[in-house]
Structure formats: C-alpha cells, structure tokens
mmCIF file of C-alpha atoms in Angstrom:
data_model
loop_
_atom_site.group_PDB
_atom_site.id
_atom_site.type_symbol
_atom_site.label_atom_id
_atom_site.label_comp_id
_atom_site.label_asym_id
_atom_site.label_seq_id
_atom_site.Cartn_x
_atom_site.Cartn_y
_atom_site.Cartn_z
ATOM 1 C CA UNK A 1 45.188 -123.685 20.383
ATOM 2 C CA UNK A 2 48.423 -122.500 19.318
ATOM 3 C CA UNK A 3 49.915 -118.986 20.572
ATOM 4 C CA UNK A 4 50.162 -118.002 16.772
ATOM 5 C CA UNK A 5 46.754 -119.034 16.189
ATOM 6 C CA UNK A 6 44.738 -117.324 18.997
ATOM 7 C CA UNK A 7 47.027 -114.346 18.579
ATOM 8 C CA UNK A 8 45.190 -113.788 14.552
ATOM 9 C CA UNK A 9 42.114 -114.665 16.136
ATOM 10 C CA UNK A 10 42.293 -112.484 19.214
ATOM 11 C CA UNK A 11 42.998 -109.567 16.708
ATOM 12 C CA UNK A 12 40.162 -110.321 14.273
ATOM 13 C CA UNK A 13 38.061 -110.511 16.931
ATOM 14 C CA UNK A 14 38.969 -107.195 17.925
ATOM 15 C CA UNK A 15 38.626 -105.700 14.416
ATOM 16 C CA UNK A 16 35.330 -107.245 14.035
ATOM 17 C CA UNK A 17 33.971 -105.405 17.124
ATOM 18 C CA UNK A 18 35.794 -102.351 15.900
ATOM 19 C CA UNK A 19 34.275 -102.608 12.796
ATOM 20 C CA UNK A 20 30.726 -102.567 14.211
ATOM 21 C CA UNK A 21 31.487 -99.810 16.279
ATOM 22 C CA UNK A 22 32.648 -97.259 14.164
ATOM 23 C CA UNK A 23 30.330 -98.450 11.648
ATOM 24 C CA UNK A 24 27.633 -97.438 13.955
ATOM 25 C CA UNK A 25 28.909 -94.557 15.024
ATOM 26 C CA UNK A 26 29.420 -93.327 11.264
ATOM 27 C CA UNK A 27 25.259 -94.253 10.708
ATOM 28 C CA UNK A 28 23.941 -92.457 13.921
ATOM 29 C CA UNK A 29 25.912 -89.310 13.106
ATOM 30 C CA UNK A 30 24.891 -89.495 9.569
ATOM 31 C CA UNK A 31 20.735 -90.063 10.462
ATOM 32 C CA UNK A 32 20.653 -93.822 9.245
ATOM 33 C CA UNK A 33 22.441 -96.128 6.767
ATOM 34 C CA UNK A 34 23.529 -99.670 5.746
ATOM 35 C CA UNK A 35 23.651 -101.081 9.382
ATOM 36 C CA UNK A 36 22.286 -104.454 8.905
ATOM 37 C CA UNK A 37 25.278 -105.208 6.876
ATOM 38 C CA UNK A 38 27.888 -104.323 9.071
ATOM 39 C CA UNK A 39 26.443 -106.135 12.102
ATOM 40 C CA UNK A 40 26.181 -109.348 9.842
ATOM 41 C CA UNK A 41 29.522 -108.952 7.797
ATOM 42 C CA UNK A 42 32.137 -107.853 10.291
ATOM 43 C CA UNK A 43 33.244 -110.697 11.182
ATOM 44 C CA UNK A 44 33.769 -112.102 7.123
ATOM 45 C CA UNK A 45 35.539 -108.549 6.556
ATOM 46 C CA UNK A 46 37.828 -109.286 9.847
ATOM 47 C CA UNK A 47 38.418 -112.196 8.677
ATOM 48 C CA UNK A 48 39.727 -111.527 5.319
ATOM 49 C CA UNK A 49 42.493 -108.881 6.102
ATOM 50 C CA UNK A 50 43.410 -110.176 9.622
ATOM 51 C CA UNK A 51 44.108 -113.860 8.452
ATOM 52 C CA UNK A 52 42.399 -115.274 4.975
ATOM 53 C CA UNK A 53 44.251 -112.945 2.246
ATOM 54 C CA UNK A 54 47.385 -112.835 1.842
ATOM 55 C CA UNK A 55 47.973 -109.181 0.327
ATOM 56 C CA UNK A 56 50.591 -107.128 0.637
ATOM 57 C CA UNK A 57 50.979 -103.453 1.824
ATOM 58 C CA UNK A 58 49.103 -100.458 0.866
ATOM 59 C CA UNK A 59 50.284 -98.545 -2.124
ATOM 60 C CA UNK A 60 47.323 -96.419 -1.941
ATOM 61 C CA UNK A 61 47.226 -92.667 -0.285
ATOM 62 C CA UNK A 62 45.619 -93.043 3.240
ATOM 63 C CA UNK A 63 43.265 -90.483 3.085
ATOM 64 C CA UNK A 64 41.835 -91.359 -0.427
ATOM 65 C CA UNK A 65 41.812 -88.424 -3.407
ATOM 66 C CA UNK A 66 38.754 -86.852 -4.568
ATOM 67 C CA UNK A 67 37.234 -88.467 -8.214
ATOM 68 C CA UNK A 68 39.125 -86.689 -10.312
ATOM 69 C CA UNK A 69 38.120 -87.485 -14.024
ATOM 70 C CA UNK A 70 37.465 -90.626 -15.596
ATOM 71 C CA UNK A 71 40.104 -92.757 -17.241
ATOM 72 C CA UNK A 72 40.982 -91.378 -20.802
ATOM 73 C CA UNK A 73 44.210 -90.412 -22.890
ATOM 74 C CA UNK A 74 46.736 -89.007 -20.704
ATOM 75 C CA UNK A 75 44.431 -89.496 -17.574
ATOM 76 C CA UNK A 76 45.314 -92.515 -15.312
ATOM 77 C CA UNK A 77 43.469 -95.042 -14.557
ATOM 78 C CA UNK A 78 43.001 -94.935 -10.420
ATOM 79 C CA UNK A 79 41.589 -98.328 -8.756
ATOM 80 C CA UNK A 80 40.436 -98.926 -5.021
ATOM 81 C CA UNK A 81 42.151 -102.069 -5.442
ATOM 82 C CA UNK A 82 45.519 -100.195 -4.483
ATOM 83 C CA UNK A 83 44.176 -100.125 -0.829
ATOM 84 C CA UNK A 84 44.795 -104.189 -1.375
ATOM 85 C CA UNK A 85 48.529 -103.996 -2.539
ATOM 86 C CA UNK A 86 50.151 -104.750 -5.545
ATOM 87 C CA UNK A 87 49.157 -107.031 -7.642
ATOM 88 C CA UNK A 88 51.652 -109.641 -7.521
ATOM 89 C CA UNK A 89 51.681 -113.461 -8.795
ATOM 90 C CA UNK A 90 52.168 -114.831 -5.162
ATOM 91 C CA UNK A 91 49.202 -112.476 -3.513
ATOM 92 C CA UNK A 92 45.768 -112.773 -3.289
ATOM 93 C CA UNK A 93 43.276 -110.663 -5.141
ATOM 94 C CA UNK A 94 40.154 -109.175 -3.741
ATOM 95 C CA UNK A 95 36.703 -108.722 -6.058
ATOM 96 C CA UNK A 96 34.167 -107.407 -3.594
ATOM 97 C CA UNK A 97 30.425 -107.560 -5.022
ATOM 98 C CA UNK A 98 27.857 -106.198 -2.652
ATOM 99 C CA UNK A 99 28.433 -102.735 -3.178
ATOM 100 C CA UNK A 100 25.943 -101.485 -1.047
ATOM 101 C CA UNK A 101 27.977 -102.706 1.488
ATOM 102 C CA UNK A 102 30.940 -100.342 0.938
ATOM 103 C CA UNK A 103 30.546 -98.474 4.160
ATOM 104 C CA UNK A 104 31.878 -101.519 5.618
ATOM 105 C CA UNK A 105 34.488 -101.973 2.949
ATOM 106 C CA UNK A 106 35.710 -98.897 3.982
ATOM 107 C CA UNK A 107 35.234 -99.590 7.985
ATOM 108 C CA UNK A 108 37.657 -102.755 7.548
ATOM 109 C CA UNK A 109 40.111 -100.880 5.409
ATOM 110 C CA UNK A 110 40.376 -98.167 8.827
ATOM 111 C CA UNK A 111 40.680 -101.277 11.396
ATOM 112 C CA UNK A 112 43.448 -102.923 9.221
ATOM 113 C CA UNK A 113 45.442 -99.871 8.903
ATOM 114 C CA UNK A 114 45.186 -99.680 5.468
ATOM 115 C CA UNK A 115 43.072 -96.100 5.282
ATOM 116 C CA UNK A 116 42.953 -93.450 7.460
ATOM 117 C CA UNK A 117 39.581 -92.565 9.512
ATOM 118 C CA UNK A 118 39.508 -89.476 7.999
ATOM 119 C CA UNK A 119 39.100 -91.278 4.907
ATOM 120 C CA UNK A 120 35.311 -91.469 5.881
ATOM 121 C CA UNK A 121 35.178 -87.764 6.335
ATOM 122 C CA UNK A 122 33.957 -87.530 2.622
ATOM 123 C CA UNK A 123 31.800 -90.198 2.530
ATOM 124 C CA UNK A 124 28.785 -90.371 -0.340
ATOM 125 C CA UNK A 125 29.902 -87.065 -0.966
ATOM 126 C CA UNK A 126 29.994 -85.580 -4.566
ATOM 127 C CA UNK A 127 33.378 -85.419 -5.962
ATOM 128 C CA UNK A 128 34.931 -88.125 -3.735
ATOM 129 C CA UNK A 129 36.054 -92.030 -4.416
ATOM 130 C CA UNK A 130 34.661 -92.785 -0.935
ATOM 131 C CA UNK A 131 31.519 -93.545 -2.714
ATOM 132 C CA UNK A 132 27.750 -94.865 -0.927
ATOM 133 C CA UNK A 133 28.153 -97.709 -3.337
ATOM 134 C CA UNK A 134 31.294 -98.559 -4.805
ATOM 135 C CA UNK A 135 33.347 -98.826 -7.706
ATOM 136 C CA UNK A 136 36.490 -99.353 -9.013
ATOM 137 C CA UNK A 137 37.586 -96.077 -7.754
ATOM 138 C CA UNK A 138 36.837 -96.644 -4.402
ATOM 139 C CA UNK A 139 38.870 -97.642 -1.291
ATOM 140 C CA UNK A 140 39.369 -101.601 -1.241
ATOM 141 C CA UNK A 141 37.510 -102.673 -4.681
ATOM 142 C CA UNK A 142 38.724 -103.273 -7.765
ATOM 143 C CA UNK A 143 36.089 -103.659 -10.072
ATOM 144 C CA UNK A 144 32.716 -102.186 -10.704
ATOM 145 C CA UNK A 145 29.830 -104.458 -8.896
ATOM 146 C CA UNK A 146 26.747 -102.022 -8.174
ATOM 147 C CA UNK A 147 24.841 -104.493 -10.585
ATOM 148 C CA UNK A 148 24.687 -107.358 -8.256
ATOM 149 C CA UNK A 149 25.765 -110.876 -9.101
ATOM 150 C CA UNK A 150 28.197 -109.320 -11.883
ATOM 151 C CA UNK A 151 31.811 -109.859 -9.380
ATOM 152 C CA UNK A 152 31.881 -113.498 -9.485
ATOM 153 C CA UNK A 153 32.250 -113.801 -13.266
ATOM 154 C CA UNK A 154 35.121 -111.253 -13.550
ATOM 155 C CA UNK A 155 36.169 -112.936 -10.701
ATOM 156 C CA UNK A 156 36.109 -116.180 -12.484
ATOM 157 C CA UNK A 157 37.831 -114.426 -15.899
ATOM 158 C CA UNK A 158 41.137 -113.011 -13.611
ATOM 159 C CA UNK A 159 41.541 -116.329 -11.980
ATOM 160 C CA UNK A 160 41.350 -117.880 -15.385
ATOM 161 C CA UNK A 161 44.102 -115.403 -16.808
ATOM 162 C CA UNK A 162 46.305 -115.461 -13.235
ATOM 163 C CA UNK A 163 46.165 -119.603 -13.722
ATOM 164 C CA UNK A 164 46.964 -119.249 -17.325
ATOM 165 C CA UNK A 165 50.341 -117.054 -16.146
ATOM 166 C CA UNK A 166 51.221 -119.422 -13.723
ATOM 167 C CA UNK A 167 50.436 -117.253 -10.499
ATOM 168 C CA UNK A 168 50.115 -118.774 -7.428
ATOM 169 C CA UNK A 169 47.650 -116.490 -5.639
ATOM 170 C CA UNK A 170 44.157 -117.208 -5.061
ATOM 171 C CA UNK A 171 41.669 -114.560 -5.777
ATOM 172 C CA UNK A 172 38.685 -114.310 -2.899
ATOM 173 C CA UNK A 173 35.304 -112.794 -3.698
ATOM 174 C CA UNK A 174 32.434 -111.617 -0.880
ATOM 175 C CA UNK A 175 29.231 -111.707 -1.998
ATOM 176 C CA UNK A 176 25.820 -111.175 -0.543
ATOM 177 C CA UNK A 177 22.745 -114.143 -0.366
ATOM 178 C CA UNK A 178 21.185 -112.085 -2.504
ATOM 179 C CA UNK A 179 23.122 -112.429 -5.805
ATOM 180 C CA UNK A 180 21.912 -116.033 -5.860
ATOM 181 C CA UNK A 181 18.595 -114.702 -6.805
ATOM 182 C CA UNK A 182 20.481 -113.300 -10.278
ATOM 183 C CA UNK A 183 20.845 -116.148 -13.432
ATOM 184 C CA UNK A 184 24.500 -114.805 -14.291
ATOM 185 C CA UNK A 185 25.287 -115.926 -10.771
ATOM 186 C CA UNK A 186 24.744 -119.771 -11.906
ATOM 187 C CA UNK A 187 26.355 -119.357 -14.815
ATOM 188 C CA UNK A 188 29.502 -117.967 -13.088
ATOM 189 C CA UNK A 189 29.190 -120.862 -10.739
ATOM 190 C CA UNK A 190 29.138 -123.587 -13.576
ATOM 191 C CA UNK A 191 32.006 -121.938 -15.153
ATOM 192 C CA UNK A 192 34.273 -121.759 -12.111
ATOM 193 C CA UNK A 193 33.413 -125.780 -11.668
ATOM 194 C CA UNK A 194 33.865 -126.436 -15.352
ATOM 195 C CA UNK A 195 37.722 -124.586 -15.464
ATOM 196 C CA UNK A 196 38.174 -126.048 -12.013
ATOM 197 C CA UNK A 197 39.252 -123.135 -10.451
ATOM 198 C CA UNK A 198 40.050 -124.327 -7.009
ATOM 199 C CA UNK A 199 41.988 -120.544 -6.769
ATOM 200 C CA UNK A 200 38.790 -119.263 -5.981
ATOM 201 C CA UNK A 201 37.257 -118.350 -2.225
ATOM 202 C CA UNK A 202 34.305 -117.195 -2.075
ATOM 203 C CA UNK A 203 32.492 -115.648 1.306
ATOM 204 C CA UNK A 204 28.608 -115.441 1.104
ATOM 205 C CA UNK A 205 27.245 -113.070 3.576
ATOM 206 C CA UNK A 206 23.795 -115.319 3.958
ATOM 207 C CA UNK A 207 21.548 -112.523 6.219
ATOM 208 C CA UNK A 208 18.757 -113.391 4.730
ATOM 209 C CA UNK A 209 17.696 -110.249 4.200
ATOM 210 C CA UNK A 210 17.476 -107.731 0.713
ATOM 211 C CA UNK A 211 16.139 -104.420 -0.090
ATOM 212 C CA UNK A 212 12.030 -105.317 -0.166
ATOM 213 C CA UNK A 213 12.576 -107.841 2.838
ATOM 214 C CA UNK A 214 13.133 -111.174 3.797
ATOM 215 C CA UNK A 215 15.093 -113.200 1.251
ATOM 216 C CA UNK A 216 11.975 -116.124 1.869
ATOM 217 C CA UNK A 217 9.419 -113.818 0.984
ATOM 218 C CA UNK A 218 10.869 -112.680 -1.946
ATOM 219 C CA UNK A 219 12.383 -115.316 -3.613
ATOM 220 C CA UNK A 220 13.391 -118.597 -1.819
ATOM 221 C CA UNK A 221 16.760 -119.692 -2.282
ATOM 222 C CA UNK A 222 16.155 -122.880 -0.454
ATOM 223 C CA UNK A 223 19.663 -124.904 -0.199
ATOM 224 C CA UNK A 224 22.580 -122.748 -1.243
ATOM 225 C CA UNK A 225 24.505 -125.405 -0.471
ATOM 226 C CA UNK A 226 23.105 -128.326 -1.849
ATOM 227 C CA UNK A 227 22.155 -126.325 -5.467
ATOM 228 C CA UNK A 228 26.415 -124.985 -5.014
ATOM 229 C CA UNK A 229 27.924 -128.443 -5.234
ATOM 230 C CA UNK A 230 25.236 -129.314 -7.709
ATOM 231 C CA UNK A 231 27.098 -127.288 -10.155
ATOM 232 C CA UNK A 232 30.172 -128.845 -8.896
ATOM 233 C CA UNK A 233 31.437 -126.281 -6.632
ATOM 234 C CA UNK A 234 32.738 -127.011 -2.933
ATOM 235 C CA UNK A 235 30.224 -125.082 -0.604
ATOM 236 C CA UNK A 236 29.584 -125.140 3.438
ATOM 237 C CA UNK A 237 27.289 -123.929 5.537
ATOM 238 C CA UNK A 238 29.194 -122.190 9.164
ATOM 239 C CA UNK A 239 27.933 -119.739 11.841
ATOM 240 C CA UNK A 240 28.992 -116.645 10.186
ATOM 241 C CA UNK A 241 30.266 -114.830 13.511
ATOM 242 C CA UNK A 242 32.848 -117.921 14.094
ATOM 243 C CA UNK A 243 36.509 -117.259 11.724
ATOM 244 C CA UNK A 244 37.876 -119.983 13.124
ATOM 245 C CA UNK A 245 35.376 -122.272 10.336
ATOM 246 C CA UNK A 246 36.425 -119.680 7.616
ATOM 247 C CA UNK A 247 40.088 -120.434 8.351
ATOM 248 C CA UNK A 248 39.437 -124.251 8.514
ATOM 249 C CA UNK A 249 37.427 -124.052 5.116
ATOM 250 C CA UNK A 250 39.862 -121.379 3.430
ATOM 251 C CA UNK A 251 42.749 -123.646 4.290
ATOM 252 C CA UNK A 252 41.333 -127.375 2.649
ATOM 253 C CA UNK A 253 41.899 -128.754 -0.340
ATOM 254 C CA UNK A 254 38.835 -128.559 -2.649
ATOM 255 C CA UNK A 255 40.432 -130.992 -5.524
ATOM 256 C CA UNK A 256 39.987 -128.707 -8.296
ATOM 257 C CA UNK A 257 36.521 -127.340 -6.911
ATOM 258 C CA UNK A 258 35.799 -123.482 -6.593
ATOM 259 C CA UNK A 259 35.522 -123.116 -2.673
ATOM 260 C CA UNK A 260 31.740 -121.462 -0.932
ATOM 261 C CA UNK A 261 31.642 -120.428 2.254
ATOM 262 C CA UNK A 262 28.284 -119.756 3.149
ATOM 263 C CA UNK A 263 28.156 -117.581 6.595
ATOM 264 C CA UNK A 264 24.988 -117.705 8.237
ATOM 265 C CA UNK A 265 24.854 -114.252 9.841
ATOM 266 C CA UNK A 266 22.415 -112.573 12.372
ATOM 267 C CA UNK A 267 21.626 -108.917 10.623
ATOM 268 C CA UNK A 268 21.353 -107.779 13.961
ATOM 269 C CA UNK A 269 24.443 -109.182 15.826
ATOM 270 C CA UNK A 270 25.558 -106.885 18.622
ATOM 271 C CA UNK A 271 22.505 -104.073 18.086
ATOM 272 C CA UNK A 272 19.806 -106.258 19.124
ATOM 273 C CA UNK A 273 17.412 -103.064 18.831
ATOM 274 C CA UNK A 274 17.257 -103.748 15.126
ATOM 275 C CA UNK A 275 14.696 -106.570 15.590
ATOM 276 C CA UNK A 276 12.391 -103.579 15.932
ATOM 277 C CA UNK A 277 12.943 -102.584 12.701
ATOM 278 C CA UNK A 278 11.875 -106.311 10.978
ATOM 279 C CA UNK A 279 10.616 -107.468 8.210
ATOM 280 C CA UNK A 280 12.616 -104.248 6.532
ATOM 281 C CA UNK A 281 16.442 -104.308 7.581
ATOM 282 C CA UNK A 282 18.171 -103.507 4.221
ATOM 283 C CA UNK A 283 18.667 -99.609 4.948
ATOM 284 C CA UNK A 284 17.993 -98.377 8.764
ATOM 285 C CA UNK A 285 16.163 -95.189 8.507
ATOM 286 C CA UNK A 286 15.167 -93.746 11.805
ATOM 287 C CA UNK A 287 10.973 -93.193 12.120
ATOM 288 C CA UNK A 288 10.683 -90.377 15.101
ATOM 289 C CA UNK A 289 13.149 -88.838 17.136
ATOM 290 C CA UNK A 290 12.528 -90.952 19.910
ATOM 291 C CA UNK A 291 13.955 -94.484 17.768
ATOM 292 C CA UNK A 292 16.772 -92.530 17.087
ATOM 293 C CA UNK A 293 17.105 -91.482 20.826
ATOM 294 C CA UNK A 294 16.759 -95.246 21.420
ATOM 295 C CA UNK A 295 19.499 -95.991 18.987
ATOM 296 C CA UNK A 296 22.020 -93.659 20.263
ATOM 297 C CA UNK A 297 21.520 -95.526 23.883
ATOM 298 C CA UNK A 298 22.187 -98.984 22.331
ATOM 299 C CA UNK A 299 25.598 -96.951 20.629
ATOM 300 C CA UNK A 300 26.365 -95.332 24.160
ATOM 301 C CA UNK A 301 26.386 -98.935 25.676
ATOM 302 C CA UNK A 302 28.405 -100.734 23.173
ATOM 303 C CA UNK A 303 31.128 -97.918 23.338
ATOM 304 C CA UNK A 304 30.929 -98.515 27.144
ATOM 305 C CA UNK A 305 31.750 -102.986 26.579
ATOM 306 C CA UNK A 306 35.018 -103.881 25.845
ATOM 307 C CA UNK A 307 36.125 -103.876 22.511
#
C-alpha cells in the first residue's frame, strides 16, 4: 500500500474510533440515545470526510447559532450544508437522509474539524440548530429528510440541475436500510438509472435494524442488491467497517449507472454489551441503574484502548 494511501486510511480509522467514542460518551451522559447508529455508521461517516468527498472548507461558524427564525422577507435563509463548504461546480455535495442519525452527523463534523465540540453542548435543545433529528438548519445537512426515503429524490433533482450546468462534482447521499422499505425510494432509484446519473454515490448503512426491530421481522428487504441493479443502478454488497471497499467502489466507473454501496454493518461494533439489548436496538434506553452501571464500564474500557 502506498504511503499516501495508508496515511487517509490510518486517519479515518482514527476518526471512526473517535467518532464512537465521543458518541458514546455524549449518550451515557445524556441517559441513552441513538447508539446503534453510531457503532454501525462510523466508519461510512469517516469515510466520507476523511477520503470520499471532495468538499471544501468550512464557511460555517464553529460553534453553530441558535434557530433563529425561519426563512422569510428580509430573514436569511441559514443551511447546515455550510458545515460542507461552498457549493462549488468542482465539489461534491452532501444530502444526508437518516435523520435520526444526526448525533453522528454532528460527531463526524467534531472529528473532521469542521465544528467545534462545544457545538454539542446544545444538543436537542429548544432554540438550537443542533437538532435530535435534523434539518436543513442543522450542522452538516442540507436538506430536510426526517420523512425517511425523501433525500434520494432531491438528491436525484440537484444532480440533474448540477449535470445540466455542466458541474463536475458528484453529489453523495447516506441513507439507512430502512428507506428501502418506502415506495418513493424505488421510484428515486428508477429515475437516477433512467437520467443515468453516474454523479451519484450513495452509502447504505444496512444494520438491519429500525425503530420496532429487526428489519426481517418487519418487512424483508431480501436482496438490496440484486432488486438495485434491477432498476439499473450499480450496487455492492462490502463489510461496512472496511473503507478501503468504499474507496475502491467510490473510485470505478459505473458507465452511466447511479453507484450503491451497500455496507453491511454490525449495530453493535465496538460496544458488544448492546447484544443485551436485542431484538430492540433503534434507541438505547437504559432499564435499571445497574445496565447503565454496566454501560459506563464498557465506556471506561474503550476510553482506556487506543484510539
């Protein structure tokens, strides 16, 4: 492996473990939260701002400003998509669409420098942008998505106006296994393979897991893959912990063909104590004092291993 190569991946490996870490800290000193989602995603969120988008700097105020009115005559219109950079032809866009999964949004945006940890101080709080689940206002997203399965059609609709003024970016989407469960998904899957917009590169956190359980008992998906390039898009199934298969996938040429990645991730990766909580991962909410105790020992450890 090239020096240039393990030095991204040595970082993003970092981040990632960063990422779980002060995600966990944030949920045990906050009594419970999304933490299924950051053990599965960290590595898709390292990913994507240590190597696989090309963005450009900040422009965004590091600790983030309070919700201040909504956008009217006069008033301004403020997006969390500032936290990605300008918008330029060259750069890539970001459309993030779980928006449950914000806490993590916002994790990533600490670890790549791009918001300050004090940024979390006013998390789900009333009156801030720092928001449980996001929207457009909030750190890192651009758009709106608390009605899953909505992202990948804008998505699809800026890509569509970005080819149509010659920009070269590409615009990358995360997305939860979930969302395949929603119709409009499909339909923003046939369009993207009907338009041929090869521009787009799309992550799929596939945890297998949603609010009332597993994704099997609820509604089988069966093959993502297979029923993805079905409707004509490209679509792979990779561990979802290893970056180096992002990078390899986010770097082919797809011939026209809107680009899946479908990362099969472990809900419980690095706080294996979480298997106690199956069949119900979506939202960790601590049953006695003594789980809790129980939790904060698995924390105390992994801020003891090397990050």
């Amino acid at each position: 492996m090239a020096k240039q190569e393990l030095n991204w991946l040595e970082d993003a490996k970092s981040v990632a473990a960063k990422i779980r870490l002060r995600g966990f800290d944030y949920v045990m000193q906050n009594n419970g939260g999304y933490l299924s989602q950051i053990c599965s995603s960290a590595e898709i969120f390292a990913y994507l701002y240590c190597k696989g988008m090309n963005l450009g700097p900040s422009i965004a105020p590091m600790v983030p400003d309070p919700f201040d009115c909504v956008p009217s005559q006069g008033k301004p219109y403020y997006s969390g998509s500032d936290y990605n950079g300008e918008k330029l032809p060259h750069l890539d866009r970001f459309i993030f669409s779980p928006a449950h999964y914000a806490l993590v949004l916002y994790v990533a945006l600490i670890e790549a420098k791009r918001m300050a940890p004090e940024g979390l101080n006013d998390f789900n709080k009333d009156g801030s942008t720092v928001e449980l689940i996001s929207a457009e206002h909030s750190p890192g997203a651009e758009i709106t998505s608390g009605s899953l399965a909505q992202a990948l059609s804008v998505a699809g609709g800026i890509a569509i106006g970005r080819r149509i003024k010659q920009e070269t970016g590409n615009t990358w989407v995360m997305m939860s296994d979930g969302e395949f469960q929603e119709g409009q998904t499909w339909e923003a899957v046939q369009t993207l393979a009907h338009y041929k917009l090869d521009s787009i590169k799309v992550i799929v956190d596939v945890n297998g897991q949603q609010c009332d359980g597993p994704i099997e008992s609820v509604m089988s998906l069966r093959s993502l893959q297979n029923k993805l390039n079905a409707f004509g898009a490209h679509a792979e199934e990779v561990d979802g912990h290893d970056m180096e298969a992002f990078d390899r996938l986010a770097n082919m040429d797809t011939q026209g063909k809107p680009l899946f990645i479908l990362a099969i991730t472990d809900p419980t990766r690095g706080v294996s104590l979480l298997n106690t909580k199956r069949p119900t991962l979506h939202y960790l909410r601590f049953s006695s004092e003594n789980e809790k105790f129980s939790f904060q020992q698995a924390y105390d450890k992994m801020l003891k291993e090397p990050q």
